[in-house]
PDB file of C-alpha atoms and ligand atoms in Angstrom:
ATOM      1  CA  MET A 938       7.039  41.236   6.217  1.00 30.00           C
ATOM      2  CA  ALA A 939       4.827  41.576   3.740  1.00 32.00           C
ATOM      3  CA  ASN A 940       2.989  38.148   2.733  1.00 38.00           C
ATOM      4  CA  GLN A 941       4.582  36.798  -0.809  1.00 40.00           C
ATOM      5  CA  SER A 942       2.431  36.312  -3.631  1.00 38.00           C
ATOM      6  CA  THR A 943       2.351  32.148  -5.543  1.00 40.00           C
ATOM      7  CA  GLU A 944       2.589  30.431  -8.219  1.00 38.00           C
ATOM      8  CA  THR A 945      -1.032  29.446  -7.607  1.00 38.00           C
ATOM      9  CA  GLY A 946      -1.937  33.175  -7.461  1.00 37.00           C
ATOM     10  CA  ARG A 947      -2.894  33.307  -3.484  1.00 44.00           C
ATOM     11  CA  LEU A 948      -1.192  34.998  -1.129  1.00 36.00           C
ATOM     12  CA  ALA A 949       0.682  33.055   1.198  1.00 42.00           C
ATOM     13  CA  PRO A 950       2.726  33.999   4.856  1.00 42.00           C
ATOM     14  CA  PRO A 951       6.112  34.231   4.160  1.00 40.00           C
ATOM     15  CA  ARG A 952       9.679  32.033   4.310  1.00 39.00           C
ATOM     16  CA  SER A 953      10.140  32.220   7.909  1.00 40.00           C
ATOM     17  CA  ASN A 954      10.499  30.324  10.923  1.00 40.00           C
ATOM     18  CA  GLU A 955      10.983  32.830  13.188  1.00 37.00           C
ATOM     19  CA  THR A 956       8.920  32.387  16.159  1.00 35.00           C
ATOM     20  CA  GLY A 957       6.195  35.423  16.316  1.00 34.00           C
ATOM     21  CA  SER A 958       3.924  35.832  18.620  1.00 34.00           C
ATOM     22  CA  SER A 959       0.811  33.656  18.029  1.00 37.00           C
ATOM     23  CA  GLY A 960      -2.238  34.039  15.787  1.00 39.00           C
ATOM     24  CA  GLU A 961       0.377  36.928  13.515  1.00 44.00           C
ATOM     25  CA  PRO A 962      -0.323  35.896   9.901  1.00 45.00           C
ATOM     26  CA  GLY A 963       3.732  34.362   8.605  1.00 59.00           C
ATOM     27  CA  LYS A 964       4.647  34.026  11.540  1.00 72.00           C
ATOM     28  CA  ASN A 965       6.106  30.189  13.292  1.00 91.00           C
ATOM     29  CA  LEU A 966       5.096  29.033  10.258  1.00 97.00           C
ATOM     30  CA  PRO A 967       5.483  25.087  10.761  1.00 98.00           C
ATOM     31  CA  ARG A 968       8.920  23.205   9.489  1.00 98.00           C
ATOM     32  CA  HIS A 969       7.467  20.773   8.866  1.00 98.00           C
ATOM     33  CA  ILE A 970       3.630  19.599   8.058  1.00 98.00           C
ATOM     34  CA  ALA A 971       2.272  16.010   7.546  1.00 98.00           C
ATOM     35  CA  ILE A 972      -1.371  15.263   6.922  1.00 98.00           C
ATOM     36  CA  ILE A 973      -3.143  12.373   6.579  1.00 98.00           C
ATOM     37  CA  MET A 974      -4.693  11.947   3.246  1.00 98.00           C
ATOM     38  CA  ASP A 975      -8.345  10.420   4.173  1.00 98.00           C
ATOM     39  CA  GLY A 976     -11.944  10.612   2.869  1.00 98.00           C
ATOM     40  CA  ASN A 977     -11.437   9.796  -1.428  1.00 98.00           C
ATOM     41  CA  GLY A 978     -13.282   7.157  -1.512  1.00 98.00           C
ATOM     42  CA  ARG A 979     -15.967   9.515  -0.065  1.00 98.00           C
ATOM     43  CA  TRP A 980     -15.755  12.385  -2.554  1.00 98.00           C
ATOM     44  CA  ALA A 981     -16.151   9.603  -4.974  1.00 98.00           C
ATOM     45  CA  ALA A 982     -18.976   7.990  -3.504  1.00 98.00           C
ATOM     46  CA  SER A 983     -20.004  11.819  -3.311  1.00 98.00           C
ATOM     47  CA  ARG A 984     -19.815  12.247  -6.900  1.00 98.00           C
ATOM     48  CA  GLY A 985     -21.281   8.069  -7.666  1.00 98.00           C
ATOM     49  CA  LEU A 986     -17.704   7.891  -8.917  1.00 98.00           C
ATOM     50  CA  PRO A 987     -15.232   5.008  -8.203  1.00 97.00           C
ATOM     51  CA  ARG A 988     -13.151   4.467  -5.255  1.00 97.00           C
ATOM     52  CA  THR A 989      -9.809   4.874  -7.397  1.00 97.00           C
ATOM     53  CA  ALA A 990     -11.151   8.517  -8.601  1.00 98.00           C
ATOM     54  CA  GLY A 991     -11.220   9.838  -5.311  1.00 98.00           C
ATOM     55  CA  HIS A 992      -7.291   8.072  -5.502  1.00 98.00           C
ATOM     56  CA  LYS A 993      -6.807   9.505  -8.669  1.00 98.00           C
ATOM     57  CA  ALA A 994      -8.227  13.005  -7.420  1.00 98.00           C
ATOM     58  CA  GLY A 995      -6.301  12.959  -4.170  1.00 98.00           C
ATOM     59  CA  ALA A 996      -3.163  12.700  -5.622  1.00 98.00           C
ATOM     60  CA  GLU A 997      -3.491  15.701  -7.683  1.00 98.00           C
ATOM     61  CA  THR A 998      -4.275  17.350  -4.692  1.00 98.00           C
ATOM     62  CA  PHE A 999      -0.862  15.742  -3.217  1.00 98.00           C
ATOM     63  CA  ARG A1000       0.592  17.513  -5.405  1.00 96.00           C
ATOM     64  CA  ARG A1001      -1.147  21.131  -5.617  1.00 97.00           C
ATOM     65  CA  ILE A1002      -0.069  20.812  -1.727  1.00 98.00           C
ATOM     66  CA  ALA A1003       3.108  19.778  -2.150  1.00 97.00           C
ATOM     67  CA  THR A1004       3.765  22.770  -4.586  1.00 97.00           C
ATOM     68  CA  TYR A1005       2.486  25.147  -2.060  1.00 98.00           C
ATOM     69  CA  CYS A1006       3.922  24.277   1.084  1.00 98.00           C
ATOM     70  CA  LYS A1007       7.411  24.799  -1.016  1.00 97.00           C
ATOM     71  CA  ASN A1008       6.183  27.461  -2.022  1.00 97.00           C
ATOM     72  CA  ILE A1009       5.453  29.342   1.202  1.00 97.00           C
ATOM     73  CA  GLY A1010       8.158  27.861   2.710  1.00 97.00           C
ATOM     74  CA  VAL A1011       7.343  24.711   4.455  1.00 98.00           C
ATOM     75  CA  LYS A1012      11.067  22.331   4.830  1.00 98.00           C
ATOM     76  CA  TYR A1013       8.918  19.773   5.008  1.00 98.00           C
ATOM     77  CA  LEU A1014       5.973  17.776   3.901  1.00 98.00           C
ATOM     78  CA  THR A1015       5.000  13.738   5.456  1.00 98.00           C
ATOM     79  CA  VAL A1016       1.605  12.511   3.916  1.00 98.00           C
ATOM     80  CA  TYR A1017       0.395   8.863   4.927  1.00 98.00           C
ATOM     81  CA  ALA A1018      -0.379   7.172   1.492  1.00 98.00           C
ATOM     82  CA  PHE A1019      -0.529   4.000   2.166  1.00 98.00           C
ATOM     83  CA  SER A1020      -0.914   2.330   5.578  1.00 98.00           C
ATOM     84  CA  THR A1021       0.310  -1.893   6.535  1.00 97.00           C
ATOM     85  CA  GLU A1022      -3.263  -1.904   7.379  1.00 96.00           C
ATOM     86  CA  ASN A1023      -4.561  -0.589   3.550  1.00 97.00           C
ATOM     87  CA  TRP A1024      -3.857  -4.460   2.015  1.00 98.00           C
ATOM     88  CA  LYS A1025      -7.142  -5.786   3.277  1.00 97.00           C
ATOM     89  CA  ARG A1026      -8.503  -3.143   0.251  1.00 97.00           C
ATOM     90  CA  SER A1027      -9.828  -4.321  -2.812  1.00 97.00           C
ATOM     91  CA  GLU A1028      -7.019  -5.709  -4.656  1.00 97.00           C
ATOM     92  CA  THR A1029      -8.576  -3.060  -7.559  1.00 97.00           C
ATOM     93  CA  GLU A1030      -8.239  -0.754  -5.233  1.00 97.00           C
ATOM     94  CA  VAL A1031      -4.406  -1.112  -3.713  1.00 98.00           C
ATOM     95  CA  SER A1032      -3.128  -1.731  -7.617  1.00 98.00           C
ATOM     96  CA  ALA A1033      -4.549   2.012  -8.236  1.00 98.00           C
ATOM     97  CA  ILE A1034      -3.084   3.250  -5.418  1.00 98.00           C
ATOM     98  CA  MET A1035      -0.149   1.607  -6.605  1.00 98.00           C
ATOM     99  CA  ALA A1036      -0.230   2.197  -9.926  1.00 98.00           C
ATOM    100  CA  LEU A1037      -0.619   6.136  -8.954  1.00 98.00           C
ATOM    101  CA  LEU A1038       2.243   6.048  -6.587  1.00 98.00           C
ATOM    102  CA  LYS A1039       4.747   4.527  -9.548  1.00 97.00           C
ATOM    103  CA  LYS A1040       3.480   7.022 -12.260  1.00 97.00           C
ATOM    104  CA  TYR A1041       4.022  10.207  -9.230  1.00 96.00           C
ATOM    105  CA  LEU A1042       7.214   8.246  -8.957  1.00 97.00           C
ATOM    106  CA  LEU A1043       7.911   7.981 -12.620  1.00 96.00           C
ATOM    107  CA  GLU A1044       7.440  11.633 -13.795  1.00 96.00           C
ATOM    108  CA  ALA A1045       9.016  12.590  -9.893  1.00 96.00           C
ATOM    109  CA  VAL A1046      12.348  11.218 -11.462  1.00 96.00           C
ATOM    110  CA  ASP A1047      12.728  13.607 -14.078  1.00 95.00           C
ATOM    111  CA  THR A1048      11.339  17.055 -12.610  1.00 95.00           C
ATOM    112  CA  MET A1049      12.851  16.398  -8.597  1.00 95.00           C
ATOM    113  CA  GLU A1050      16.336  17.681  -9.500  1.00 94.00           C
ATOM    114  CA  ARG A1051      14.720  20.426 -11.649  1.00 94.00           C
ATOM    115  CA  ASP A1052      12.309  21.394  -9.211  1.00 93.00           C
ATOM    116  CA  HIS A1053      14.255  21.249  -6.336  1.00 94.00           C
ATOM    117  CA  ILE A1054      12.290  18.522  -4.666  1.00 96.00           C
ATOM    118  CA  ARG A1055      13.747  16.254  -1.912  1.00 97.00           C
ATOM    119  CA  LEU A1056      11.790  12.684  -1.960  1.00 97.00           C
ATOM    120  CA  HIS A1057      11.882   9.745   0.984  1.00 97.00           C
ATOM    121  CA  PHE A1058       9.701   6.924   1.611  1.00 97.00           C
ATOM    122  CA  PHE A1059       8.805   6.509   5.691  1.00 98.00           C
ATOM    123  CA  GLY A1060       7.672   2.459   5.858  1.00 98.00           C
ATOM    124  CA  ASP A1061       8.538  -0.838   5.179  1.00 98.00           C
ATOM    125  CA  MET A1062       9.569  -1.272   1.090  1.00 97.00           C
ATOM    126  CA  THR A1063       9.303  -4.800   1.971  1.00 97.00           C
ATOM    127  CA  PRO A1064       6.477  -6.197  -0.034  1.00 97.00           C
ATOM    128  CA  ILE A1065       6.298  -3.519  -1.985  1.00 98.00           C
ATOM    129  CA  ALA A1066       6.845  -4.382  -6.094  1.00 97.00           C
ATOM    130  CA  PRO A1067      10.119  -4.622  -7.284  1.00 97.00           C
ATOM    131  CA  GLU A1068       9.550  -2.035  -9.943  1.00 97.00           C
ATOM    132  CA  LEU A1069       7.861   0.424  -7.158  1.00 97.00           C
ATOM    133  CA  ARG A1070      10.994  -0.178  -4.083  1.00 97.00           C
ATOM    134  CA  ALA A1071      13.612   0.487  -7.023  1.00 97.00           C
ATOM    135  CA  LEU A1072      11.732   3.777  -8.177  1.00 97.00           C
ATOM    136  CA  ALA A1073      12.103   4.615  -4.510  1.00 96.00           C
ATOM    137  CA  ARG A1074      15.638   3.963  -4.503  1.00 96.00           C
ATOM    138  CA  GLU A1075      15.996   5.748  -7.591  1.00 96.00           C
ATOM    139  CA  THR A1076      14.259   9.191  -5.995  1.00 96.00           C
ATOM    140  CA  ASP A1077      16.107   8.634  -3.116  1.00 94.00           C
ATOM    141  CA  GLU A1078      19.245   8.504  -4.889  1.00 95.00           C
ATOM    142  CA  ILE A1079      18.454  11.644  -6.446  1.00 96.00           C
ATOM    143  CA  THR A1080      17.468  12.957  -3.493  1.00 96.00           C
ATOM    144  CA  GLU A1081      20.842  12.618  -1.835  1.00 94.00           C
ATOM    145  CA  HIS A1082      22.303  15.124  -4.138  1.00 93.00           C
ATOM    146  CA  LEU A1083      20.121  17.727  -3.986  1.00 96.00           C
ATOM    147  CA  SER A1084      20.797  20.580  -1.398  1.00 96.00           C
ATOM    148  CA  LYS A1085      19.307  19.646   2.178  1.00 94.00           C
ATOM    149  CA  ASP A1086      17.570  22.883   2.428  1.00 95.00           C
ATOM    150  CA  ASP A1087      15.745  21.863  -0.360  1.00 97.00           C
ATOM    151  CA  PHE A1088      11.883  20.805   0.240  1.00 98.00           C
ATOM    152  CA  GLN A1089      11.373  17.596   1.353  1.00 98.00           C
ATOM    153  CA  ALA A1090       8.315  15.561   1.268  1.00 98.00           C
ATOM    154  CA  ASN A1091       7.923  12.084   3.348  1.00 98.00           C
ATOM    155  CA  VAL A1092       5.166   9.301   1.168  1.00 98.00           C
ATOM    156  CA  CYS A1093       4.275   6.811   4.083  1.00 98.00           C
ATOM    157  CA  LEU A1094       3.823   3.884   1.902  1.00 98.00           C
ATOM    158  CA  ASN A1095       3.066   0.258   3.737  1.00 98.00           C
ATOM    159  CA  TYR A1096       3.418   2.184   6.848  1.00 98.00           C
ATOM    160  CA  GLY A1097       1.837   1.701  10.729  1.00 98.00           C
ATOM    161  CA  GLY A1098       3.541   4.167  13.405  1.00 98.00           C
ATOM    162  CA  ARG A1099       3.711   0.580  15.505  1.00 98.00           C
ATOM    163  CA  ASP A1100       5.759  -1.132  12.934  1.00 98.00           C
ATOM    164  CA  GLU A1101       8.337   1.535  12.307  1.00 98.00           C
ATOM    165  CA  ILE A1102       8.982   1.573  16.013  1.00 98.00           C
ATOM    166  CA  LEU A1103       9.565  -2.393  16.426  1.00 98.00           C
ATOM    167  CA  ARG A1104      11.621  -1.987  13.265  1.00 98.00           C
ATOM    168  CA  ALA A1105      14.063   0.482  15.183  1.00 98.00           C
ATOM    169  CA  ALA A1106      14.309  -1.186  18.057  1.00 98.00           C
ATOM    170  CA  ARG A1107      15.049  -4.663  15.923  1.00 98.00           C
ATOM    171  CA  ARG A1108      17.862  -2.257  14.114  1.00 98.00           C
ATOM    172  CA  PHE A1109      19.151  -1.396  17.415  1.00 98.00           C
ATOM    173  CA  ALA A1110      18.825  -4.167  19.056  1.00 98.00           C
ATOM    174  CA  ALA A1111      20.868  -5.950  16.381  1.00 98.00           C
ATOM    175  CA  ASP A1112      23.513  -3.578  16.982  1.00 98.00           C
ATOM    176  CA  CYS A1113      23.777  -3.873  19.834  1.00 98.00           C
ATOM    177  CA  ALA A1114      23.790  -7.905  19.488  1.00 98.00           C
ATOM    178  CA  ALA A1115      26.658  -6.978  16.621  1.00 98.00           C
ATOM    179  CA  GLY A1116      28.484  -4.860  19.493  1.00 98.00           C
ATOM    180  CA  GLU A1117      28.135  -2.045  17.766  1.00 98.00           C
ATOM    181  CA  ARG A1118      25.943  -0.061  20.170  1.00 98.00           C
ATOM    182  CA  ARG A1119      25.586  -0.382  24.206  1.00 98.00           C
ATOM    183  CA  VAL A1120      21.857  -0.374  25.908  1.00 98.00           C
ATOM    184  CA  GLU A1121      23.127   1.784  27.746  1.00 98.00           C
ATOM    185  CA  GLU A1122      23.442   4.843  25.587  1.00 98.00           C
ATOM    186  CA  LEU A1123      20.063   4.817  24.102  1.00 98.00           C
ATOM    187  CA  ASP A1124      18.050   7.683  24.610  1.00 98.00           C
ATOM    188  CA  GLU A1125      15.685   9.603  22.943  1.00 98.00           C
ATOM    189  CA  ALA A1126      17.451  11.052  20.980  1.00 98.00           C
ATOM    190  CA  LEU A1127      19.738   7.682  19.724  1.00 98.00           C
ATOM    191  CA  PHE A1128      16.503   5.991  19.335  1.00 98.00           C
ATOM    192  CA  SER A1129      14.847   9.335  16.588  1.00 98.00           C
ATOM    193  CA  GLU A1130      18.128   7.906  14.119  1.00 98.00           C
ATOM    194  CA  TYR A1131      16.761   4.777  13.807  1.00 98.00           C
ATOM    195  CA  LEU A1132      13.010   5.520  12.964  1.00 98.00           C
ATOM    196  CA  ASP A1133      12.341   5.892   8.924  1.00 98.00           C
ATOM    197  CA  SER A1134      12.349   9.895   9.849  1.00 98.00           C
ATOM    198  CA  ALA A1135      16.373   9.824  10.920  1.00 98.00           C
ATOM    199  CA  GLY A1136      17.164  13.322  10.964  1.00 97.00           C
ATOM    200  CA  ILE A1137      13.909  15.061   9.866  1.00 98.00           C
ATOM    201  CA  PRO A1138      12.290  17.239  12.404  1.00 98.00           C
ATOM    202  CA  ASP A1139       9.023  16.276  14.483  1.00 98.00           C
ATOM    203  CA  PRO A1140       6.132  17.730  12.513  1.00 98.00           C
ATOM    204  CA  GLU A1141       4.925  20.909  14.658  1.00 98.00           C
ATOM    205  CA  LEU A1142       0.791  20.895  12.654  1.00 98.00           C
ATOM    206  CA  ILE A1143      -0.701  16.935  12.045  1.00 98.00           C
ATOM    207  CA  ILE A1144      -3.939  17.576   9.559  1.00 98.00           C
ATOM    208  CA  ARG A1145      -6.648  14.857   9.719  1.00 98.00           C
ATOM    209  CA  PRO A1146      -8.555  15.641   6.390  1.00 98.00           C
ATOM    210  CA  SER A1147     -12.799  14.586   6.039  1.00 98.00           C
ATOM    211  CA  GLY A1148     -14.259  14.857   9.492  1.00 97.00           C
ATOM    212  CA  GLU A1149     -12.254  11.868  11.339  1.00 96.00           C
ATOM    213  CA  GLN A1150     -10.771  13.257  14.351  1.00 97.00           C
ATOM    214  CA  ARG A1151      -7.762   9.891  15.160  1.00 96.00           C
ATOM    215  CA  LEU A1152      -3.832   9.393  14.346  1.00 97.00           C
ATOM    216  CA  SER A1153      -4.740   5.764  13.144  1.00 97.00           C
ATOM    217  CA  ASN A1154      -1.637   4.838  14.089  1.00 98.00           C
ATOM    218  CA  PHE A1155       0.487   8.018  11.768  1.00 98.00           C
ATOM    219  CA  LEU A1156       3.946   8.907  13.143  1.00 98.00           C
ATOM    220  CA  LEU A1157       3.106   7.794  17.263  1.00 98.00           C
ATOM    221  CA  TRP A1158       7.069   9.069  18.469  1.00 98.00           C
ATOM    222  CA  GLN A1159       6.976  11.860  16.036  1.00 98.00           C
ATOM    223  CA  CYS A1160       3.589  13.202  17.401  1.00 98.00           C
ATOM    224  CA  ALA A1161       4.230  13.805  20.906  1.00 97.00           C
ATOM    225  CA  TYR A1162       4.169  17.984  20.385  1.00 96.00           C
ATOM    226  CA  SER A1163       2.117  18.526  17.408  1.00 98.00           C
ATOM    227  CA  GLU A1164      -0.468  20.103  16.969  1.00 97.00           C
ATOM    228  CA  PHE A1165      -3.912  18.654  15.171  1.00 98.00           C
ATOM    229  CA  TYR A1166      -5.611  20.642  12.701  1.00 98.00           C
ATOM    230  CA  TYR A1167      -8.842  18.307  11.889  1.00 98.00           C
ATOM    231  CA  THR A1168     -11.691  19.321   8.843  1.00 98.00           C
ATOM    232  CA  ASP A1169     -14.593  18.362   7.110  1.00 98.00           C
ATOM    233  CA  THR A1170     -13.351  18.750   4.484  1.00 98.00           C
ATOM    234  CA  PHE A1171     -12.448  15.648   1.627  1.00 98.00           C
ATOM    235  CA  TRP A1172      -9.323  15.231   0.580  1.00 98.00           C
ATOM    236  CA  PRO A1173      -9.388  15.728  -2.515  1.00 98.00           C
ATOM    237  CA  ASP A1174     -10.901  19.251  -1.973  1.00 98.00           C
ATOM    238  CA  PHE A1175      -8.398  20.405   0.218  1.00 98.00           C
ATOM    239  CA  ASP A1176      -6.604  23.391  -0.928  1.00 98.00           C
ATOM    240  CA  GLU A1177      -4.377  26.029  -0.402  1.00 98.00           C
ATOM    241  CA  ALA A1178      -7.063  28.146   1.456  1.00 98.00           C
ATOM    242  CA  GLU A1179      -7.505  25.167   3.666  1.00 98.00           C
ATOM    243  CA  LEU A1180      -4.427  24.808   4.385  1.00 98.00           C
ATOM    244  CA  ASP A1181      -3.881  28.699   4.882  1.00 98.00           C
ATOM    245  CA  ARG A1182      -6.476  27.973   7.581  1.00 98.00           C
ATOM    246  CA  ALA A1183      -4.701  25.095   9.600  1.00 98.00           C
ATOM    247  CA  ILE A1184      -2.093  26.944   9.559  1.00 98.00           C
ATOM    248  CA  ALA A1185      -3.578  30.234  11.322  1.00 97.00           C
ATOM    249  CA  ALA A1186      -4.753  27.301  13.652  1.00 97.00           C
ATOM    250  CA  TYR A1187      -1.747  26.107  14.514  1.00 97.00           C
ATOM    251  CA  GLN A1188       0.279  29.684  14.787  1.00 96.00           C
ATOM    252  CA  SER A1189      -2.599  30.521  17.210  1.00 95.00           C
ATOM    253  CA  ARG A1190      -1.648  28.220  19.648  1.00 92.00           C
ATOM    254  CA  ASP A1191       0.401  28.244  22.778  1.00 84.00           C
ATOM    255  CA  ARG A1192       1.917  25.876  22.669  1.00 79.00           C
ATOM    256  CA  ARG A1193       3.897  24.611  26.210  1.00 74.00           C
ATOM    257  CA  PHE A1194       6.063  21.674  25.345  1.00 74.00           C
ATOM    258  CA  GLY A1195       5.259  20.211  28.993  1.00 73.00           C
ATOM    259  CA  GLY A1196       4.847  23.734  30.780  1.00 72.00           C
ATOM    260  CA  VAL A1197       7.487  25.853  28.677  1.00 66.00           C
ATOM    261  CA  LYS A1198       6.249  28.168  25.809  1.00 61.00           C
ATOM    262  CA  LYS A1199       9.191  27.875  22.870  1.00 57.00           C
TER     263      LYS A1199
HETATM  264  C1  LIG B2545      -7.761   8.023   2.504  1.00 75.86           C
HETATM  265  O1  LIG B2545      -8.393   7.689   1.947  1.00 75.86           O
HETATM  266  C2  LIG B2545      -6.120   7.261   1.261  1.00 75.86           C
HETATM  267  C3  LIG B2545      -5.933   6.469   1.242  1.00 75.86           C
HETATM  268  C4  LIG B2545      -5.569   4.613   1.749  1.00 75.86           C
HETATM  269  C5  LIG B2545      -4.503   6.855   0.224  1.00 75.86           C
HETATM  270  C6  LIG B2545      -3.999   7.171  -0.658  1.00 75.86           C
HETATM  271  C7  LIG B2545      -3.205   8.051  -1.422  1.00 75.86           C
HETATM  272  C8  LIG B2545      -3.308   8.975  -2.656  1.00 75.86           C
HETATM  273  C9  LIG B2545      -4.307   9.669  -2.504  1.00 75.86           C
HETATM  274  C10 LIG B2545      -2.566   8.852  -3.883  1.00 75.86           C
HETATM  275  C11 LIG B2545      -1.032   8.161  -4.038  1.00 75.86           C
HETATM  276  C12 LIG B2545      -0.636   9.371  -4.080  1.00 75.86           C
HETATM  277  C13 LIG B2545       1.086  10.308  -4.023  1.00 75.86           C
HETATM  278  C14 LIG B2545       1.928  10.818  -3.063  1.00 75.86           C
HETATM  279  C15 LIG B2545       1.166  10.072  -5.326  1.00 75.86           C
HETATM  280  P1  LIG B2545     -10.327   6.717   1.815  1.00 75.86           P
HETATM  281  O2  LIG B2545      -9.508   5.845   0.505  1.00 75.86           O
HETATM  282  O3  LIG B2545      -9.315   5.723   3.404  1.00 75.86           O
HETATM  283  O4  LIG B2545     -11.197   7.353   2.262  1.00 75.86           O
HETATM  284  P2  LIG B2545     -12.480   7.120   2.934  1.00 75.86           P
HETATM  285  O5  LIG B2545     -12.397   7.043   4.290  1.00 75.86           O
HETATM  286  O6  LIG B2545     -13.379   8.297   2.673  1.00 75.86           O
HETATM  287  O7  LIG B2545     -13.100   6.020   2.253  1.00 75.86           O
END
C-alpha cells in the first residue's frame, strides 16, 4: 500500500490496522496511542519563559499530534493532561492548565462535529470547576452523536491509574450491593467495563517524551501489553517526524503477549 500525503505535508503510513511483518512502514499501525505529555516546564525554562508558556506550547503540540494521528488512521489518542498529583503545583500553574483545557474545549464544541473528532475524558471530574465540567459533559454528548468509526481523543484530567482502578472497584462493589452484579461473574473483561476506558481497546503504544522513563500512574490496567517508546525531546518540540519514529519503533518489535506472537 502506498504512503499517503497528509495536510501537514509529511508522508505518513497508510490507514491500515492490518497486522503485517514487523518493521515494514505502514503496516501494523497502532490503533491506540497514549502519550505522557512531559517536558513542558523544562522546554519553557530552557527559553527563559514561565512554565505556563510551556503548557501553552504543549497544548498546541497536542492539537498537531491529534490531527496527525487522525490523518494517518490511528483510531484513539489518549493524553495525560493533568494527574491526581498535579494539584500540588502552584495555583498559577494549575489555573493556566485548566484555562488551556477550557479554551480547547470551547473550540472543540464548535468544531468536533465538522472535524469528526470524538472527545472523551478519563479521570475523576468531581473536583473540576463547574464550567469546565459542563464543557466536558457537552463534548461527551456531541461525541455520542458521532460515529464510533471517527477518531477519538481521550484527555486524562485529574487522572491516576490507581484512582481509576479504585473507582472501578467501588462501582462494581456498589452494583453487587444493589444486586445488579454477582462477585463470581467478575473477570478481566467485565472489570474493564468499569474503567474510564470502557469500550476502548488498550493502547498498543505508550510514548513518553522528555527523557523520563516512568509510567507515573498512567493507564496502569490498560498498559499490560503496551510497547513503550521514550525520547529526550520535550513535548512542545514533539512533532510528526518524532511520532513516525515512535510508530516505526513499535512496528519493528516482536509482540509476544506472554509467548504467542499475535
Ligand atoms: C507535564 O510537563 C505536563 C503537564 C502536567 C500538563 C500538560 C497540559 C497541557 C499540555 C495543556 C492542556 C492540554 C490539552 C489537551 C489542551 P511538566 O510540566 O511536568 O514538565 P517538566 O517535567 O519539564 O517540568
